[in-house]
Short mmCIF file of C-alpha atoms in Angstrom, two decimals:
data_model
loop_
_atom_site.label_atom_id
_atom_site.label_comp_id
_atom_site.label_asym_id
_atom_site.label_seq_id
_atom_site.Cartn_x
_atom_site.Cartn_y
_atom_site.Cartn_z
CA UNK J 556 141.04 215.00 -7.66
CA UNK J 557 139.73 213.09 -4.66
CA UNK J 558 140.29 209.31 -4.88
CA UNK J 559 137.18 207.21 -5.46
CA UNK J 560 136.31 204.83 -2.62
CA UNK J 561 135.18 201.53 -4.06
CA UNK J 562 133.32 198.90 -2.07
CA UNK J 563 132.38 195.86 -4.13
CA UNK J 564 128.76 194.78 -3.45
CA UNK J 565 128.46 191.29 -2.04
CA UNK J 566 126.33 188.54 -3.53
CA UNK J 567 123.54 189.03 -1.00
CA UNK J 568 123.15 192.70 -1.88
CA UNK J 569 123.13 191.98 -5.61
CA UNK J 570 120.55 189.23 -5.14
CA UNK J 571 118.32 191.47 -3.03
CA UNK J 572 118.30 194.27 -5.62
CA UNK J 573 117.62 191.97 -8.56
CA UNK J 574 114.86 190.30 -6.56
CA UNK J 575 113.18 193.67 -5.96
CA UNK J 576 113.25 194.40 -9.69
CA UNK J 577 111.83 190.96 -10.55
CA UNK J 578 109.08 191.32 -7.96
CA UNK J 579 108.19 194.74 -9.36
CA UNK J 580 107.57 193.13 -12.75
CA UNK J 581 105.37 190.46 -11.20
CA UNK J 582 103.45 193.03 -9.14
CA UNK J 583 102.61 194.98 -12.30
CA UNK J 584 101.43 192.07 -14.42
CA UNK J 585 99.34 190.58 -11.59
CA UNK J 586 97.68 193.92 -10.92
CA UNK J 587 94.08 193.73 -12.13
CA UNK J 588 92.12 195.18 -13.81
CA UNK J 589 94.44 197.36 -15.89
CA UNK J 590 92.92 199.31 -18.82
CA UNK J 591 94.10 197.87 -22.12
CA UNK J 592 96.87 195.80 -20.51
CA UNK J 593 97.42 192.10 -19.93
CA UNK J 594 96.34 191.11 -16.42
CA UNK J 595 94.59 188.31 -14.53
CA UNK J 596 91.24 189.34 -16.06
CA UNK J 597 92.04 189.33 -19.77
CA UNK J 598 94.70 190.10 -22.39
CA UNK J 599 93.66 193.72 -22.78
CA UNK J 600 94.14 195.14 -26.27
CA UNK J 601 96.71 192.44 -27.08
CA UNK J 602 96.01 189.46 -29.31
CA UNK J 603 99.58 188.14 -29.32
CA UNK J 604 100.31 187.75 -25.61
CA UNK J 605 98.82 186.39 -22.39
CA UNK J 606 99.50 186.42 -18.66
CA UNK J 607 101.69 183.31 -18.84
CA UNK J 608 103.98 185.04 -21.35
CA UNK J 609 104.75 187.71 -18.78
CA UNK J 610 105.54 185.12 -16.12
CA UNK J 611 107.92 183.31 -18.48
CA UNK J 612 109.44 186.62 -19.52
CA UNK J 613 110.03 187.82 -15.96
CA UNK J 614 111.69 184.54 -15.05
CA UNK J 615 113.95 184.74 -18.10
CA UNK J 616 114.94 188.32 -17.27
CA UNK J 617 115.52 187.66 -13.59
CA UNK J 618 119.13 186.38 -13.72
CA UNK J 619 120.15 189.26 -15.98
CA UNK J 620 119.05 191.85 -13.43
CA UNK J 621 121.90 190.77 -11.13
CA UNK J 622 124.32 191.17 -14.03
CA UNK J 623 123.15 194.76 -14.54
CA UNK J 624 123.89 195.48 -10.87
CA UNK J 625 127.32 193.88 -11.23
CA UNK J 626 128.06 195.82 -14.43
CA UNK J 627 127.21 199.11 -12.74
CA UNK J 628 129.47 198.24 -9.83
CA UNK J 629 132.39 197.06 -11.95
CA UNK J 630 132.27 200.24 -14.03
CA UNK J 631 131.96 202.60 -11.07
CA UNK J 632 135.30 204.27 -11.86
CA UNK J 633 134.20 205.07 -15.41
CA UNK J 634 132.69 208.45 -16.27
CA UNK J 635 128.91 208.05 -16.17
CA UNK J 636 128.63 208.82 -19.86
CA UNK J 637 130.74 205.76 -20.71
CA UNK J 638 128.57 203.24 -18.86
CA UNK J 639 125.73 202.85 -21.37
CA UNK J 640 127.94 201.15 -24.01
CA UNK J 641 128.91 198.64 -21.32
CA UNK J 642 125.26 197.92 -20.57
CA UNK J 643 124.05 197.53 -24.15
CA UNK J 644 125.44 194.00 -24.74
CA UNK J 645 123.76 192.83 -21.53
CA UNK J 646 120.50 194.46 -22.56
CA UNK J 647 120.55 192.80 -25.97
CA UNK J 648 121.36 189.41 -24.45
CA UNK J 649 118.55 189.88 -21.93
CA UNK J 650 116.13 190.72 -24.76
CA UNK J 651 117.12 187.53 -26.57
CA UNK J 652 116.41 185.53 -23.41
CA UNK J 653 113.00 187.22 -23.16
CA UNK J 654 112.13 186.44 -26.78
CA UNK J 655 113.19 182.82 -26.37
CA UNK J 656 110.97 182.48 -23.31
CA UNK J 657 107.95 184.03 -25.05
CA UNK J 658 108.39 182.53 -28.52
CA UNK J 659 109.09 185.97 -29.97
CA UNK J 660 106.57 188.08 -28.05
CA UNK J 661 107.75 191.48 -26.78
CA UNK J 662 106.52 191.49 -23.20
CA UNK J 663 109.17 193.42 -21.27
CA UNK J 664 111.51 195.19 -23.67
CA UNK J 665 110.78 198.57 -22.07
CA UNK J 666 111.31 197.16 -18.60
CA UNK J 667 114.64 195.64 -19.61
CA UNK J 668 115.77 199.11 -20.63
CA UNK J 669 114.58 200.86 -17.47
CA UNK J 670 115.41 198.19 -14.92
CA UNK J 671 118.77 197.56 -16.56
CA UNK J 672 119.66 201.23 -16.16
CA UNK J 673 118.36 201.46 -12.60
CA UNK J 674 119.97 198.24 -11.41
CA UNK J 675 123.29 199.38 -12.87
CA UNK J 676 122.83 202.74 -11.13
CA UNK J 677 122.29 200.92 -7.82
CA UNK J 678 125.48 198.93 -8.34
CA UNK J 679 127.46 202.07 -9.13
CA UNK J 680 126.13 204.00 -6.13
CA UNK J 681 126.74 201.11 -3.75
CA UNK J 682 130.33 200.69 -4.88
CA UNK J 683 130.93 204.45 -4.55
CA UNK J 684 129.47 204.30 -1.01
CA UNK J 685 126.72 206.76 -1.89
CA UNK J 686 123.13 206.48 -0.61
CA UNK J 687 120.98 204.23 -2.77
CA UNK J 688 117.96 206.54 -2.73
CA UNK J 689 115.36 206.83 -5.50
CA UNK J 690 116.63 210.33 -6.28
CA UNK J 691 120.27 209.24 -6.54
CA UNK J 692 119.41 206.16 -8.57
CA UNK J 693 117.38 208.16 -11.10
CA UNK J 694 120.02 210.89 -11.34
CA UNK J 695 122.68 208.26 -11.99
CA UNK J 696 120.57 206.60 -14.68
CA UNK J 697 120.07 210.03 -16.26
CA UNK J 698 123.84 210.56 -16.31
CA UNK J 699 124.25 207.21 -18.10
CA UNK J 700 121.79 208.41 -20.77
CA UNK J 701 123.12 211.92 -21.31
CA UNK J 702 122.64 212.80 -24.99
CA UNK J 703 120.68 209.61 -25.76
CA UNK J 704 117.60 211.36 -27.14
CA UNK J 705 119.67 213.59 -29.38
CA UNK J 706 121.77 210.69 -30.67
CA UNK J 707 119.02 208.17 -31.29
CA UNK J 708 115.91 210.26 -31.98
CA UNK J 709 117.21 213.48 -33.50
CA UNK J 710 120.46 212.73 -35.30
CA UNK J 711 119.65 209.17 -36.35
CA UNK J 712 115.95 209.69 -37.03
CA UNK J 713 115.36 207.73 -40.23
CA UNK J 714 111.87 206.61 -39.11
CA UNK J 715 113.04 203.00 -38.99
CA UNK J 716 111.55 202.41 -35.53
CA UNK J 717 108.23 203.32 -33.97
CA UNK J 718 110.03 205.48 -31.41
CA UNK J 719 111.85 207.48 -34.08
CA UNK J 720 108.67 207.91 -36.12
CA UNK J 721 106.68 209.16 -33.11
CA UNK J 722 109.44 211.58 -32.17
CA UNK J 723 109.45 212.99 -35.68
CA UNK J 724 105.67 213.24 -35.90
CA UNK J 725 104.63 214.12 -32.34
CA UNK J 726 107.80 215.01 -30.45
CA UNK J 727 107.37 212.08 -28.05
CA UNK J 728 110.66 210.90 -26.55
CA UNK J 729 109.31 207.77 -24.86
CA UNK J 730 111.46 205.64 -22.60
CA UNK J 731 114.69 207.29 -23.76
CA UNK J 732 113.51 210.77 -22.85
CA UNK J 733 112.14 209.73 -19.48
CA UNK J 734 115.41 207.99 -18.58
CA UNK J 735 117.59 210.87 -19.76
CA UNK J 736 115.50 213.28 -17.68
CA UNK J 737 115.90 211.12 -14.56
CA UNK J 738 112.36 209.66 -14.49
CA UNK J 739 110.54 212.86 -13.46
CA UNK J 740 107.09 211.31 -13.94
CA UNK J 741 108.01 208.69 -11.36
CA UNK J 742 109.91 210.87 -8.88
CA UNK J 743 107.61 213.89 -9.02
CA UNK J 744 104.20 212.28 -9.54
CA UNK J 745 103.86 208.50 -9.32
CA UNK J 746 106.10 207.70 -6.36
CA UNK J 747 104.77 210.49 -4.09
CA UNK J 748 101.20 209.57 -5.07
CA UNK J 749 101.71 205.89 -4.32
CA UNK J 750 103.29 206.65 -0.96
CA UNK J 751 100.51 209.07 -0.09
CA UNK J 752 97.85 206.47 -0.81
CA UNK J 753 99.68 203.86 1.26
CA UNK J 754 100.04 206.35 4.14
CA UNK J 755 96.27 206.91 3.98
CA UNK J 756 95.72 203.21 4.51
CA UNK J 757 94.70 202.35 0.95
CA UNK J 758 95.11 198.71 0.02
CA UNK J 759 98.50 198.38 -1.77
CA UNK J 760 96.99 196.94 -4.96
CA UNK J 761 94.38 199.69 -5.13
CA UNK J 762 97.08 202.27 -4.46
CA UNK J 763 99.13 200.87 -7.31
CA UNK J 764 96.14 200.92 -9.67
CA UNK J 765 95.43 204.52 -8.70
CA UNK J 766 99.08 205.35 -9.40
CA UNK J 767 98.78 203.74 -12.81
CA UNK J 768 95.99 206.21 -13.59
CA UNK J 769 98.30 209.07 -12.58
CA UNK J 770 100.92 207.85 -15.02
CA UNK J 771 98.37 207.32 -17.78
CA UNK J 772 97.06 210.86 -17.25
CA UNK J 773 100.46 212.49 -17.70
CA UNK J 774 102.66 210.17 -19.74
CA UNK J 775 103.18 210.78 -23.44
CA UNK J 776 102.92 207.03 -23.93
CA UNK J 777 104.43 205.99 -27.25
CA UNK J 778 102.68 202.60 -27.03
CA UNK J 779 99.33 204.37 -27.03
CA UNK J 780 100.32 206.86 -29.71
CA UNK J 781 101.61 204.11 -32.01
CA UNK J 782 98.21 202.42 -31.85
CA UNK J 783 95.83 205.36 -31.67
CA UNK J 784 97.77 208.41 -32.78
CA UNK J 785 97.58 211.76 -31.02
CA UNK J 786 93.80 211.48 -30.68
CA UNK J 787 94.01 208.10 -28.99
CA UNK J 788 96.66 209.37 -26.57
CA UNK J 789 94.61 212.48 -25.75
CA UNK J 790 91.50 210.38 -25.15
CA UNK J 791 93.30 207.97 -22.81
CA UNK J 792 94.94 210.79 -20.84
CA UNK J 793 91.64 212.63 -20.43
CA UNK J 794 89.82 209.47 -19.37
CA UNK J 795 92.45 208.80 -16.69
CA UNK J 796 92.23 212.40 -15.47
CA UNK J 797 88.46 212.17 -15.25
CA UNK J 798 88.64 209.07 -13.07
CA UNK J 799 91.24 210.69 -10.82
CA UNK J 800 89.14 213.84 -10.43
CA UNK J 801 86.20 211.63 -9.44
CA UNK J 802 88.23 210.15 -6.59
CA UNK J 803 90.36 207.53 -8.30
CA UNK J 804 90.68 203.95 -7.09
CA UNK J 805 90.45 203.81 -3.29
CA UNK J 806 87.89 201.09 -2.60
CA UNK J 807 87.11 197.74 -4.20
CA UNK J 808 83.86 199.21 -5.50
CA UNK J 809 85.91 201.66 -7.59
CA UNK J 810 87.27 198.80 -9.69
CA UNK J 811 84.12 198.88 -11.80
CA UNK J 812 85.43 202.09 -13.33
CA UNK J 813 88.62 200.34 -14.39
CA UNK J 814 86.64 197.47 -15.91
CA UNK J 815 84.70 200.00 -17.99
CA UNK J 816 87.92 201.81 -18.95
CA UNK J 817 89.45 198.46 -19.94
CA UNK J 818 86.51 197.66 -22.22
CA UNK J 819 86.86 201.04 -23.90
CA UNK J 820 90.63 200.65 -24.37
CA UNK J 821 90.14 197.22 -25.92
CA UNK J 822 87.54 198.55 -28.33
CA UNK J 823 89.95 201.33 -29.34
CA UNK J 824 92.95 198.95 -29.46
CA UNK J 825 94.88 201.07 -26.95
CA UNK J 826 97.43 199.69 -24.49
CA UNK J 827 99.40 202.00 -22.15
CA UNK J 828 102.50 199.82 -22.05
CA UNK J 829 104.82 202.77 -21.42
CA UNK J 830 102.87 203.70 -18.31
CA UNK J 831 102.99 200.07 -17.17
CA UNK J 832 106.79 200.17 -17.49
CA UNK J 833 106.91 203.33 -15.38
CA UNK J 834 104.67 201.68 -12.79
CA UNK J 835 107.26 198.90 -12.49
CA UNK J 836 109.91 201.58 -11.95
CA UNK J 837 107.71 203.20 -9.30
CA UNK J 838 107.25 199.95 -7.41
CA UNK J 839 110.97 199.13 -7.64
CA UNK J 840 112.05 202.53 -6.34
CA UNK J 841 109.52 202.41 -3.51
CA UNK J 842 110.80 199.04 -2.34
CA UNK J 843 114.40 200.17 -2.85
CA UNK J 844 114.13 203.07 -0.42
CA UNK J 845 115.21 201.21 2.77
CA UNK J 846 118.56 200.15 1.26
CA UNK J 847 121.72 201.92 2.43
CA UNK J 848 125.36 201.35 1.48
CA UNK J 849 127.44 199.39 4.01
#
């Protein structure tokens, strides 16, 4: 067996990666208008959270992101399948910090899961002197999560959580399935779409809103399904597809369509939180692309 070359990431690298993840969270929450989601316009379909909760939450999560990078680096010699148990205590502690900051409101639980995995993957790749590319990062996160869906949604499906119930009823795997598959919705759809819009000269915020529609059109969003069932999810996906087929969000004038969509989501009590989490992943991976191991 070839020896593993380990290069411990320095503090500056760790800080830069965690900062990218934190900024991705802020970029998503500040993005407006977002159908059914908390933004600078309104609280979407949520009655228990506001914009300030997301700011407090992101700030509480921020220091933990560096610890995920460090954990991935320190466990670089471990088989990939043994890393997730090392990350779980950090994830739970990070969730507690989030709940303390928001007085018990779940603002970023999905993002803690995804960004924790991805930051750890970055740390592992850097220490192994492998390119920190979106593809490698997602593949590494997938290796961490090998068998996760089977263990937590199939074998332990007692319908105690919303995710387990939706898997049993509708076959939706949610954040676990997307991570175990290596974030295909991001790598194959959202990230290329976002980069294409930017290359065409679209304003970055409009490009990100248009990319959110792409995710909403294709994601089996468990947040939507838990609120509106299969019919609510089908309606939201079709509405997003219709807007994309009509040209999407390319100019400020197009924002009126999102305002209308937002009103409809609020009236139906639908909030595509899973797609918002994947948009954060998309933004993080896009900004991550220039980084190379040293």
